Every structure is written in C-alpha cells, then in structure tokens.
Amino acid sequence: MGFPGHPTGQDGLDTRAPLIDPFGRSVTYLRVSVTDRCDFRCVYCMAENMTFLPKKDILSLEELDRLCSAFIDKGVDKLRITGGEPLVRKNIMTLFHDLSRHLASGRLKELTLTTNGSQLARYADELADCGVKRINVSIDTLDADKFHQITRWGHLDKVLEGVEAAKRAGIQVKINAVALKDVNEHEIPDMIRWAHGEGHDLTLIETMPLGDIEGDRTDQYLPLSRVRADLMDRFTLTDIPYKTGGPARYVEVEETGGRLGFITPMTHNFCESCNRVRVTCTGTLFMCLGQEDAADLRAALRASESDDLLKLAIDEAISRKPKGHDFIIDRVRKAPAVSRHMSMTGG
Ligand code: SAM
Ligand code: SF4
C-alpha cells in the first residue's frame, strides 16, 4: 500500500507519462466505483445485511473527478463508472457532467456506466446529454419473481422501463447476466432471443468468489463452458474478433444475428491482454480484480491540492500490477478467494 511521497521531479518521474505495467501492458481503462451502496442485494454479490462505509471514507464527487482526470492525463481513454449502484449516489450526475469535458476535448474516448437499471428511467436522457453512448445493465432473469429472489429488493419492471428509456435516449445497452446454476441456467436461450430481439448484446458472466455472502458459492457456480456446450445444441455460435476493451469473448448467434459474450474468469485466464485497473469509492486502487495488493490513492489525493503526488502514487502502483490472478473457490471452507465484495470494486 501507499505511495513514495517524494515531490515531483526529484526522482525524475514524468507525471504525464503513460501507464505501462511491468509486463508491457498499457493501462488505458479505468473502472471507478463511486459508492459501495446499492438498492438491491443480489445473492451472489452482497449479504442481506451489509455494513456500508462511513461517508468520510468515501471520495467526494470533486475528489472522484480529480482522480479520474489524473488517470486521463496519464493516458486512460476509457472510463467506466460503477458501484455498488452508481445511480443511487447523491448528485452523481454532477460527476458525469464534469467528466464529459474530457469527451469534448477528445482525450477520453468513452465514458460508460454499469448499472442495475433501477434509476435509469430517471437518468437516461441526462446520461446521453453527458456523452454516454453505451451502458451495461445487469439483468439475470426475465421472470419477475425470480428477479426479485435474485436481487432480493429489485423489481424487473422498473429495470425494463430503464432499459427502454436508455434505448429511446440513443444509448446502446448491453445486458449482463450472471450465470447461476439451477437459477437462470435453463432460461439463457430465452434471454438470448429477448436481448437480441431488442437489439442488445448479451454477456454471460461466471460467478466469481468475491466477498462473504452468507451462502455457499459452490452452489451457484456454473461453468460457462457447460452453458456454451448446451447452447450449441440449439444455436449456431461463431467466434468473432469483436472487442469492447473488456475481457469478454464474443460469438455471433446465427439464428438471432446478435452478439453473445462470455466472461469466464474461473475457466479461462484473460489476464494476458488486461489493460484495466479499478478504484474503489474510498480511492483504493486495485491493480488486479483477483489479487489483494492495492494502493491508497485517497491519502495522495488528500495530502495536497496539486495532483503531482496522486500521479506519483498511480505510477508506483502500476509498477506493481501483477501478471494475473488465481481465483479459486475454497471447496473445503467454501470461503471466497478474495475477501472484498464485487460491490467494492464494481466488477
Ligand atoms: N450495481 C451495478 C450492477 O449490478 O450492474 C454495478 C455494480 S455490479 C458489482 C457489476 C457487475 O458485477 C454486475 O453485472 C453483477 O452482476 C456482477 N457481479 C456482482 N457480484 C458478482 C460475482 N460474485 N461474480 C460475478 N459477477 C458479479
Ligand atoms: Fe447491487 Fe450490482 Fe451488487 Fe446487485 S450486483 S447487489 S445491483 S452492486
């Protein structure tokens, strides 16, 4: 943890130099969690009774803007805002409006959002005004009762209203669905037909063992290799080189003409082309989703009004970005491999 703390220039570091990690990978993609709070309690993500962080620990909207802007100065050109649920953070649109200046200047190529969609009907137009062109909306099932069971507190109709509003606002929507054994496993073909029929890409995600959820993760885990094999009985899947800058591998579904992505951290290692890092809402930078090593950027942010210390802290952290991760669900203790929840780093 931490940053070297030496003033700019003393060690000859260029605070605008691009971010290249020890394995030669350029870091150009930043995911920022703007809150650990959420209006849902998805069973694979959170326990029902979560203790959230005290406000003073959370970066203010101004600090988030400074932090994102420092990364953009250092060559990050894709920014994803996530959470917790980013759209439940008070005044979150201020951050989107502020960050949109980097889109206008051309230094930022893409500003995106991952959301559960509950507040999307309210914010879709404003997001579009801020230059958001693509968003990810998480929907694991199209069965309203099952949706309520998975999210514990969510309502499918509100989310679908949000997706419609985003579409009307001209925002391209990608649907993310976590594949859950026995829960939505048999519904995946219907979800493909629905998503593609509505003009959305669909990405399936394997559950990752992040954080204690008061349950047994080995019960939820469904390898996407199995899902894919089952889908091939019904659909013609053709591998395509389509890339969104994320870890998904895409196929085209011949019968629907749509794209289907697979994110398989448990069965396939996607680390070799990793260009991303993640910051939590407390300003902790994780260089790898599957490793504990982190750097405290909040201390650097709050130590000085200038961004030089912050940029040095970022450089120092990127020099420690590991080669890859090693997710395992501990089948004896059934404990997660990494103790923090996905809602901390935002996926
Ligand atoms: N609340 C927003 C949402 O649900 O889209 C953004 C944050 S959420 C943590 C980001 C993504 O992570 C969602 O698509 C969610 O389904 C996924 N996710 C959460 N916990 C997960 C886990 N343990 N394994 C795999 N994906 C997970
Ligand atoms: Fe909230 Fe997203 Fe986690 Fe569900 S997956 S509890 S919506 S943060």
CSV table of C-alpha atoms and ligand atoms in Angstrom, one decimal:
chain,number,residue,atom,x,y,z
A,1,MET,CA,0.0,0.0,0.0
A,2,GLY,CA,1.0,3.6,-0.2
A,3,PHE,CA,3.0,5.9,-2.4
A,4,PRO,CA,6.5,7.1,-2.2
A,5,GLY,CA,5.7,10.6,-1.1
A,6,HIS,CA,8.6,12.3,-2.8
A,7,PRO,CA,7.9,15.6,-4.5
A,8,THR,CA,7.6,15.8,-8.3
A,9,GLY,CA,10.8,16.0,-10.2
A,10,GLN,CA,13.1,14.7,-7.5
A,11,ASP,CA,13.1,11.2,-8.9
A,12,GLY,CA,12.7,12.4,-12.5
A,13,LEU,CA,9.3,10.8,-12.9
A,14,ASP,CA,7.1,12.4,-15.6
A,15,THR,CA,3.7,12.8,-14.1
A,16,ARG,CA,2.1,12.8,-17.6
A,17,ALA,CA,3.9,9.7,-18.8
A,18,PRO,CA,1.6,6.9,-19.9
A,19,LEU,CA,0.9,4.0,-17.7
A,20,ILE,CA,2.8,0.9,-18.8
A,21,ASP,CA,3.0,-2.1,-16.4
A,22,PRO,CA,6.0,-4.4,-15.8
A,23,PHE,CA,4.6,-6.8,-18.4
A,24,GLY,CA,4.4,-4.1,-21.1
A,25,ARG,CA,0.6,-3.8,-21.0
A,26,SER,CA,-0.7,-0.2,-21.3
A,27,VAL,CA,-3.3,0.7,-18.8
A,28,THR,CA,-5.9,2.7,-20.7
A,29,TYR,CA,-9.1,1.6,-19.0
A,30,LEU,CA,-10.2,2.6,-15.5
A,31,ARG,CA,-13.2,1.4,-13.7
A,32,VAL,CA,-14.3,3.6,-10.8
A,33,SER,CA,-16.7,2.6,-8.1
A,34,VAL,CA,-18.5,5.7,-6.9
A,35,THR,CA,-20.4,4.1,-4.0
A,36,ASP,CA,-20.4,0.8,-2.1
A,37,ARG,CA,-24.2,1.2,-1.5
A,38,CYS,CA,-26.9,-0.3,-3.5
A,39,ASP,CA,-30.7,-0.5,-3.6
A,40,PHE,CA,-30.5,-4.3,-4.5
A,41,ARG,CA,-29.0,-7.1,-2.5
A,42,CYS,CA,-28.1,-9.7,-5.3
A,43,VAL,CA,-27.5,-13.0,-3.7
A,44,TYR,CA,-24.1,-13.6,-5.4
A,45,CYS,CA,-22.9,-10.0,-4.6
A,46,MET,CA,-24.0,-9.0,-1.2
A,47,ALA,CA,-25.3,-10.3,2.1
A,48,GLU,CA,-28.7,-9.0,3.0
A,49,ASN,CA,-27.4,-7.1,6.0
A,50,MET,CA,-24.4,-5.2,4.7
A,51,THR,CA,-22.5,-2.7,6.7
A,52,PHE,CA,-21.6,0.2,4.4
A,53,LEU,CA,-18.7,2.6,4.8
A,54,PRO,CA,-18.9,5.8,6.7
A,55,LYS,CA,-19.3,8.9,4.5
A,56,LYS,CA,-15.9,10.4,5.5
A,57,ASP,CA,-14.1,7.4,4.0
A,58,ILE,CA,-15.8,7.8,0.6
A,59,LEU,CA,-14.3,10.1,-2.0
A,60,SER,CA,-16.3,13.2,-2.6
A,61,LEU,CA,-17.6,13.9,-6.2
A,62,GLU,CA,-14.8,16.5,-6.6
A,63,GLU,CA,-12.2,14.0,-5.5
A,64,LEU,CA,-13.6,11.4,-7.9
A,65,ASP,CA,-13.3,14.0,-10.7
A,66,ARG,CA,-9.7,14.8,-9.7
A,67,LEU,CA,-8.8,11.1,-9.6
A,68,CYS,CA,-10.4,10.3,-13.0
A,69,SER,CA,-8.8,13.3,-14.6
A,70,ALA,CA,-5.4,12.3,-13.3
A,71,PHE,CA,-5.8,8.9,-14.9
A,72,ILE,CA,-7.0,10.6,-18.1
A,73,ASP,CA,-3.8,12.8,-18.0
A,74,LYS,CA,-1.9,9.6,-17.9
A,75,GLY,CA,-3.4,8.1,-20.9
A,76,VAL,CA,-6.6,6.4,-19.7
A,77,ASP,CA,-9.1,6.9,-22.5
A,78,LYS,CA,-12.0,4.7,-21.3
A,79,LEU,CA,-13.7,5.2,-18.1
A,80,ARG,CA,-16.5,3.1,-16.6
A,81,ILE,CA,-18.5,4.3,-13.6
A,82,THR,CA,-19.7,1.5,-11.4
A,83,GLY,CA,-20.5,0.7,-7.8
A,84,GLY,CA,-22.4,-0.6,-5.7
A,85,GLU,CA,-25.2,1.1,-7.7
A,86,PRO,CA,-23.7,4.2,-9.2
A,87,LEU,CA,-27.1,5.9,-9.8
A,88,VAL,CA,-28.0,5.8,-6.2
A,89,ARG,CA,-25.1,8.1,-5.3
A,90,LYS,CA,-26.5,11.6,-4.4
A,91,ASN,CA,-25.8,14.1,-7.2
A,92,ILE,CA,-24.0,11.6,-9.3
A,93,MET,CA,-25.0,13.4,-12.5
A,94,THR,CA,-22.6,16.2,-11.4
A,95,LEU,CA,-19.7,13.8,-11.9
A,96,PHE,CA,-21.0,12.8,-15.3
A,97,HIS,CA,-21.4,16.4,-16.4
A,98,ASP,CA,-17.9,17.2,-15.1
A,99,LEU,CA,-16.2,14.2,-16.8
A,100,SER,CA,-17.9,15.0,-20.1
A,101,ARG,CA,-15.4,17.8,-20.6
A,102,HIS,CA,-12.8,15.1,-21.3
A,103,LEU,CA,-15.0,13.6,-24.0
A,104,ALA,CA,-15.4,17.1,-25.5
A,105,SER,CA,-11.6,17.6,-25.5
A,106,GLY,CA,-11.2,14.2,-27.2
A,107,ARG,CA,-8.8,12.9,-24.5
A,108,LEU,CA,-11.4,10.5,-23.3
A,109,LYS,CA,-12.9,8.2,-25.9
A,110,GLU,CA,-15.6,6.6,-23.9
A,111,LEU,CA,-17.5,7.3,-20.7
A,112,THR,CA,-19.7,4.4,-19.7
A,113,LEU,CA,-21.7,3.0,-16.8
A,114,THR,CA,-22.6,-0.3,-15.3
A,115,THR,CA,-25.9,-0.2,-13.5
A,116,ASN,CA,-28.7,-2.4,-12.2
A,117,GLY,CA,-31.1,-0.1,-14.1
A,118,SER,CA,-33.3,0.7,-11.2
A,119,GLN,CA,-32.8,4.5,-11.6
A,120,LEU,CA,-32.2,4.5,-15.3
A,121,ALA,CA,-35.7,5.7,-16.4
A,122,ARG,CA,-34.9,8.9,-14.4
A,123,TYR,CA,-31.4,9.5,-15.7
A,124,ALA,CA,-31.2,8.1,-19.2
A,125,ASP,CA,-31.6,11.4,-21.0
A,126,GLU,CA,-29.1,13.2,-18.8
A,127,LEU,CA,-26.6,10.5,-19.3
A,128,ALA,CA,-27.0,10.8,-23.1
A,129,ASP,CA,-26.5,14.5,-22.8
A,130,CYS,CA,-23.2,13.9,-21.0
A,131,GLY,CA,-22.0,11.9,-23.9
A,132,VAL,CA,-22.6,8.4,-22.5
A,133,LYS,CA,-23.2,6.2,-25.6
A,134,ARG,CA,-23.1,2.7,-24.2
A,135,ILE,CA,-24.1,1.3,-20.8
A,136,ASN,CA,-24.2,-2.2,-19.2
A,137,VAL,CA,-27.4,-3.1,-17.4
A,138,SER,CA,-27.4,-6.2,-15.2
A,139,ILE,CA,-30.4,-8.5,-15.7
A,140,ASP,CA,-30.1,-12.1,-14.7
A,141,THR,CA,-33.6,-13.3,-15.5
A,142,LEU,CA,-36.8,-12.1,-17.2
A,143,ASP,CA,-39.0,-13.8,-14.7
A,144,ALA,CA,-40.2,-11.1,-12.3
A,145,ASP,CA,-40.5,-13.4,-9.3
A,146,LYS,CA,-37.1,-14.9,-9.9
A,147,PHE,CA,-35.7,-11.4,-10.4
A,148,HIS,CA,-37.0,-10.4,-7.0
A,149,GLN,CA,-35.5,-13.6,-5.5
A,150,ILE,CA,-32.0,-13.0,-7.0
A,151,THR,CA,-31.9,-9.2,-6.3
A,152,ARG,CA,-33.8,-9.6,-3.0
A,153,TRP,CA,-35.0,-5.9,-3.3
A,154,GLY,CA,-35.3,-5.3,-7.1
A,155,HIS,CA,-38.3,-5.0,-9.4
A,156,LEU,CA,-37.9,-6.2,-13.0
A,157,ASP,CA,-40.5,-3.9,-14.5
A,158,LYS,CA,-38.6,-0.8,-13.3
A,159,VAL,CA,-35.4,-2.1,-14.8
A,160,LEU,CA,-37.0,-2.8,-18.1
A,161,GLU,CA,-38.5,0.7,-18.1
A,162,GLY,CA,-35.0,2.0,-17.6
A,163,VAL,CA,-33.6,-0.1,-20.5
A,164,GLU,CA,-36.4,1.3,-22.7
A,165,ALA,CA,-35.6,4.9,-21.6
A,166,ALA,CA,-31.9,4.4,-22.4
A,167,LYS,CA,-32.8,3.0,-25.8
A,168,ARG,CA,-35.0,6.0,-26.5
A,169,ALA,CA,-32.2,8.3,-25.5
A,170,GLY,CA,-30.0,6.7,-28.1
A,171,ILE,CA,-27.8,4.8,-25.6
A,172,GLN,CA,-26.7,1.3,-26.7
A,173,VAL,CA,-27.5,-1.2,-24.0
A,174,LYS,CA,-25.5,-4.3,-23.2
A,175,ILE,CA,-27.2,-6.8,-20.9
A,176,ASN,CA,-25.0,-8.5,-18.3
A,177,ALA,CA,-26.3,-11.8,-16.8
A,178,VAL,CA,-24.5,-13.8,-14.2
A,179,ALA,CA,-25.0,-17.5,-14.9
A,180,LEU,CA,-26.3,-19.2,-11.9
A,181,LYS,CA,-26.6,-23.0,-11.5
A,182,ASP,CA,-30.3,-24.1,-11.4
A,183,VAL,CA,-31.5,-20.5,-11.1
A,184,ASN,CA,-31.3,-19.0,-14.6
A,185,GLU,CA,-29.4,-21.8,-16.3
A,186,HIS,CA,-32.4,-23.0,-18.3
A,187,GLU,CA,-33.5,-19.5,-19.2
A,188,ILE,CA,-30.4,-18.5,-21.1
A,189,PRO,CA,-31.7,-19.3,-24.6
A,190,ASP,CA,-34.8,-17.2,-23.9
A,191,MET,CA,-32.6,-14.3,-22.7
A,192,ILE,CA,-30.6,-14.5,-25.8
A,193,ARG,CA,-33.7,-14.3,-28.0
A,194,TRP,CA,-35.1,-11.4,-26.0
A,195,ALA,CA,-31.9,-9.4,-25.8
A,196,HIS,CA,-31.0,-9.8,-29.5
A,197,GLY,CA,-34.6,-9.2,-30.4
A,198,GLU,CA,-34.4,-5.8,-28.6
A,199,GLY,CA,-31.1,-5.0,-30.3
A,200,HIS,CA,-28.9,-5.6,-27.2
A,201,ASP,CA,-25.7,-7.6,-26.9
A,202,LEU,CA,-25.8,-10.1,-24.1
A,203,THR,CA,-22.8,-11.1,-22.0
A,204,LEU,CA,-22.9,-14.0,-19.6
A,205,ILE,CA,-20.6,-13.8,-16.5
A,206,GLU,CA,-19.4,-16.7,-14.4
A,207,THR,CA,-19.8,-16.1,-10.7
A,208,MET,CA,-16.5,-15.0,-9.0
A,209,PRO,CA,-15.7,-15.8,-5.4
A,210,LEU,CA,-15.6,-12.3,-4.1
A,211,GLY,CA,-16.6,-11.5,-0.6
A,212,ASP,CA,-18.6,-13.3,2.0
A,213,ILE,CA,-22.3,-13.6,1.0
A,214,GLU,CA,-23.7,-15.7,3.8
A,215,GLY,CA,-24.2,-18.6,1.4
A,216,ASP,CA,-22.4,-21.4,-0.4
A,217,ARG,CA,-20.7,-20.2,-3.6
A,218,THR,CA,-20.1,-23.7,-4.9
A,219,ASP,CA,-23.9,-24.0,-5.1
A,220,GLN,CA,-24.0,-21.0,-7.5
A,221,TYR,CA,-21.1,-21.7,-9.7
A,222,LEU,CA,-22.0,-22.7,-13.3
A,223,PRO,CA,-19.1,-23.0,-15.7
A,224,LEU,CA,-19.8,-21.1,-18.9
A,225,SER,CA,-18.0,-23.9,-20.8
A,226,ARG,CA,-21.1,-26.0,-19.9
A,227,VAL,CA,-23.5,-23.2,-20.9
A,228,ARG,CA,-21.8,-22.8,-24.2
A,229,ALA,CA,-21.9,-26.5,-24.9
A,230,ASP,CA,-25.6,-26.6,-24.1
A,231,LEU,CA,-26.3,-23.6,-26.3
A,232,MET,CA,-24.6,-25.2,-29.2
A,233,ASP,CA,-27.3,-27.8,-29.2
A,234,ARG,CA,-29.8,-25.0,-30.1
A,235,PHE,CA,-27.8,-22.3,-31.8
A,236,THR,CA,-25.0,-21.9,-34.2
A,237,LEU,CA,-22.3,-19.9,-32.5
A,238,THR,CA,-19.4,-18.5,-34.5
A,239,ASP,CA,-16.4,-17.0,-32.7
A,240,ILE,CA,-15.9,-13.3,-33.7
A,241,PRO,CA,-13.0,-11.0,-33.0
A,242,TYR,CA,-15.3,-8.3,-31.6
A,243,LYS,CA,-13.8,-6.5,-28.6
A,244,THR,CA,-15.1,-3.8,-26.3
A,245,GLY,CA,-11.9,-3.3,-24.3
A,246,GLY,CA,-13.3,-5.7,-21.7
A,247,PRO,CA,-12.5,-9.4,-21.0
A,248,ALA,CA,-15.5,-10.8,-22.8
A,249,ARG,CA,-15.0,-13.2,-25.8
A,250,TYR,CA,-17.8,-12.9,-28.3
A,251,VAL,CA,-19.7,-15.2,-30.6
A,252,GLU,CA,-22.3,-14.4,-33.2
A,253,VAL,CA,-25.5,-16.3,-32.8
A,254,GLU,CA,-26.6,-17.1,-36.3
A,255,GLU,CA,-30.3,-17.7,-35.5
A,256,THR,CA,-30.7,-14.2,-33.9
A,257,GLY,CA,-28.0,-12.3,-35.7
A,258,GLY,CA,-26.9,-10.9,-32.3
A,259,ARG,CA,-23.7,-11.0,-30.3
A,260,LEU,CA,-23.2,-13.1,-27.2
A,261,GLY,CA,-20.2,-12.5,-24.8
A,262,PHE,CA,-18.7,-14.9,-22.3
A,263,ILE,CA,-16.7,-13.6,-19.3
A,264,THR,CA,-15.0,-16.6,-17.7
A,265,PRO,CA,-12.5,-15.7,-15.1
A,266,MET,CA,-12.8,-19.1,-13.5
A,267,THR,CA,-12.3,-21.3,-16.5
A,268,HIS,CA,-10.3,-19.1,-18.8
A,269,ASN,CA,-7.5,-16.7,-17.9
A,270,PHE,CA,-8.0,-13.3,-19.6
A,271,CYS,CA,-5.0,-11.7,-17.9
A,272,GLU,CA,-2.6,-11.6,-20.8
A,273,SER,CA,-4.4,-8.7,-22.5
A,274,CYS,CA,-5.5,-6.9,-19.3
A,275,ASN,CA,-5.5,-3.1,-19.8
A,276,ARG,CA,-7.5,-2.1,-16.8
A,277,VAL,CA,-7.3,-1.2,-13.2
A,278,ARG,CA,-10.1,-0.4,-10.6
A,279,VAL,CA,-10.5,2.2,-8.0
A,280,THR,CA,-12.9,1.7,-5.1
A,281,CYS,CA,-15.1,4.5,-3.7
A,282,THR,CA,-12.6,5.0,-1.0
A,283,GLY,CA,-9.8,5.7,-3.5
A,284,THR,CA,-8.1,2.3,-3.2
A,285,LEU,CA,-6.6,1.2,-6.4
A,286,PHE,CA,-6.6,-2.5,-7.2
A,287,MET,CA,-4.3,-3.4,-10.0
A,288,CYS,CA,-5.9,-6.8,-10.4
A,289,LEU,CA,-9.5,-7.9,-9.6
A,290,GLY,CA,-8.3,-11.2,-8.3
A,291,GLN,CA,-5.5,-10.1,-6.1
A,292,GLU,CA,-5.4,-8.3,-2.7
A,293,ASP,CA,-2.5,-5.9,-3.5
A,294,ALA,CA,-3.7,-2.3,-3.6
A,295,ALA,CA,-2.6,1.3,-3.4
A,296,ASP,CA,-4.1,4.1,-1.3
A,297,LEU,CA,-4.8,7.0,-3.7
A,298,ARG,CA,-7.1,8.8,-1.2
A,299,ALA,CA,-4.1,9.6,1.0
A,300,ALA,CA,-2.3,11.1,-2.0
A,301,LEU,CA,-5.5,13.0,-3.1
A,302,ARG,CA,-6.0,14.5,0.3
A,303,ALA,CA,-2.3,15.2,1.0
A,304,SER,CA,-2.1,18.1,-1.4
A,305,GLU,CA,-4.2,20.2,-3.7
A,306,SER,CA,-1.9,19.6,-6.6
A,307,ASP,CA,-2.2,16.3,-8.4
A,308,ASP,CA,1.5,15.5,-8.5
A,309,LEU,CA,1.6,13.2,-5.5
A,310,LEU,CA,-1.5,11.5,-6.8
A,311,LYS,CA,0.1,10.8,-10.2
A,312,LEU,CA,3.3,9.5,-8.5
A,313,ALA,CA,1.2,7.2,-6.4
A,314,ILE,CA,-0.5,5.9,-9.5
A,315,ASP,CA,2.8,5.3,-11.3
A,316,GLU,CA,4.2,3.5,-8.3
A,317,ALA,CA,1.0,1.3,-8.1
A,318,ILE,CA,1.1,0.4,-11.8
A,319,SER,CA,4.7,-0.7,-11.4
A,320,ARG,CA,3.3,-3.4,-9.1
A,321,LYS,CA,0.5,-4.6,-11.4
A,322,PRO,CA,0.7,-8.4,-11.2
A,323,LYS,CA,0.8,-10.7,-14.2
A,324,GLY,CA,-2.5,-12.4,-13.4
A,325,HIS,CA,-4.9,-13.8,-10.9
A,326,ASP,CA,-5.7,-17.1,-9.4
A,327,PHE,CA,-9.4,-17.4,-8.5
A,328,ILE,CA,-10.4,-20.4,-6.6
A,329,ILE,CA,-13.4,-21.3,-4.5
A,330,ASP,CA,-12.1,-23.0,-1.5
A,331,ARG,CA,-14.2,-26.1,-1.6
A,332,VAL,CA,-13.3,-27.2,2.0
A,333,ARG,CA,-14.0,-24.0,3.8
A,334,LYS,CA,-16.3,-22.6,1.0
A,335,ALA,CA,-14.6,-19.3,1.6
A,336,PRO,CA,-14.1,-16.7,-1.1
A,337,ALA,CA,-10.6,-16.4,-2.6
A,338,VAL,CA,-10.7,-12.7,-2.2
A,339,SER,CA,-12.4,-11.2,0.8
A,340,ARG,CA,-13.8,-8.0,-0.7
A,341,HIS,CA,-17.2,-7.9,-2.3
A,342,MET,CA,-17.7,-7.2,-6.0
A,343,SER,CA,-19.7,-4.1,-5.0
A,344,MET,CA,-16.4,-2.6,-3.7
A,345,THR,CA,-14.5,-2.8,-7.0
A,346,GLY,CA,-17.6,-2.8,-9.2
A,347,GLY,CA,-16.8,-5.9,-11.3
B,1,SAM,N1,-24.9,-2.4,-9.4
B,1,SAM,C1,-24.4,-2.4,-10.7
B,1,SAM,C2,-24.8,-3.6,-11.4
B,1,SAM,O1,-25.4,-4.6,-10.8
B,1,SAM,O2,-24.7,-3.7,-12.7
B,1,SAM,C3,-22.9,-2.2,-10.9
B,1,SAM,C4,-22.0,-3.0,-9.9
B,1,SAM,S1,-22.1,-4.7,-10.0
B,1,SAM,C5,-21.0,-5.2,-8.7
B,1,SAM,C6,-21.2,-5.1,-11.5
B,1,SAM,C7,-21.4,-6.4,-12.1
B,1,SAM,O3,-20.9,-7.4,-11.3
B,1,SAM,C8,-22.9,-6.8,-12.3
B,1,SAM,O4,-23.1,-7.2,-13.6
B,1,SAM,C9,-23.0,-8.0,-11.4
B,1,SAM,O5,-24.0,-8.9,-11.8
B,1,SAM,C10,-21.6,-8.5,-11.3
B,1,SAM,N2,-21.3,-9.3,-10.1
B,1,SAM,C11,-21.5,-9.0,-8.8
B,1,SAM,N3,-21.1,-9.9,-8.0
B,1,SAM,C12,-20.5,-10.9,-8.8
B,1,SAM,C13,-19.8,-12.1,-8.5
B,1,SAM,N4,-19.6,-12.6,-7.3
B,1,SAM,N5,-19.4,-12.8,-9.6
B,1,SAM,C14,-19.6,-12.4,-10.9
B,1,SAM,N6,-20.2,-11.2,-11.2
B,1,SAM,C15,-20.7,-10.5,-10.1
B,2,SF4,FE1,-26.1,-4.1,-6.2
B,2,SF4,FE2,-25.0,-4.6,-8.6
B,2,SF4,FE3,-24.2,-6.0,-6.4
B,2,SF4,FE4,-26.6,-6.4,-7.4
B,2,SF4,S1,-24.7,-6.8,-8.4
B,2,SF4,S2,-26.2,-6.1,-5.2
B,2,SF4,S3,-27.2,-4.5,-8.2
B,2,SF4,S4,-24.0,-3.8,-6.7
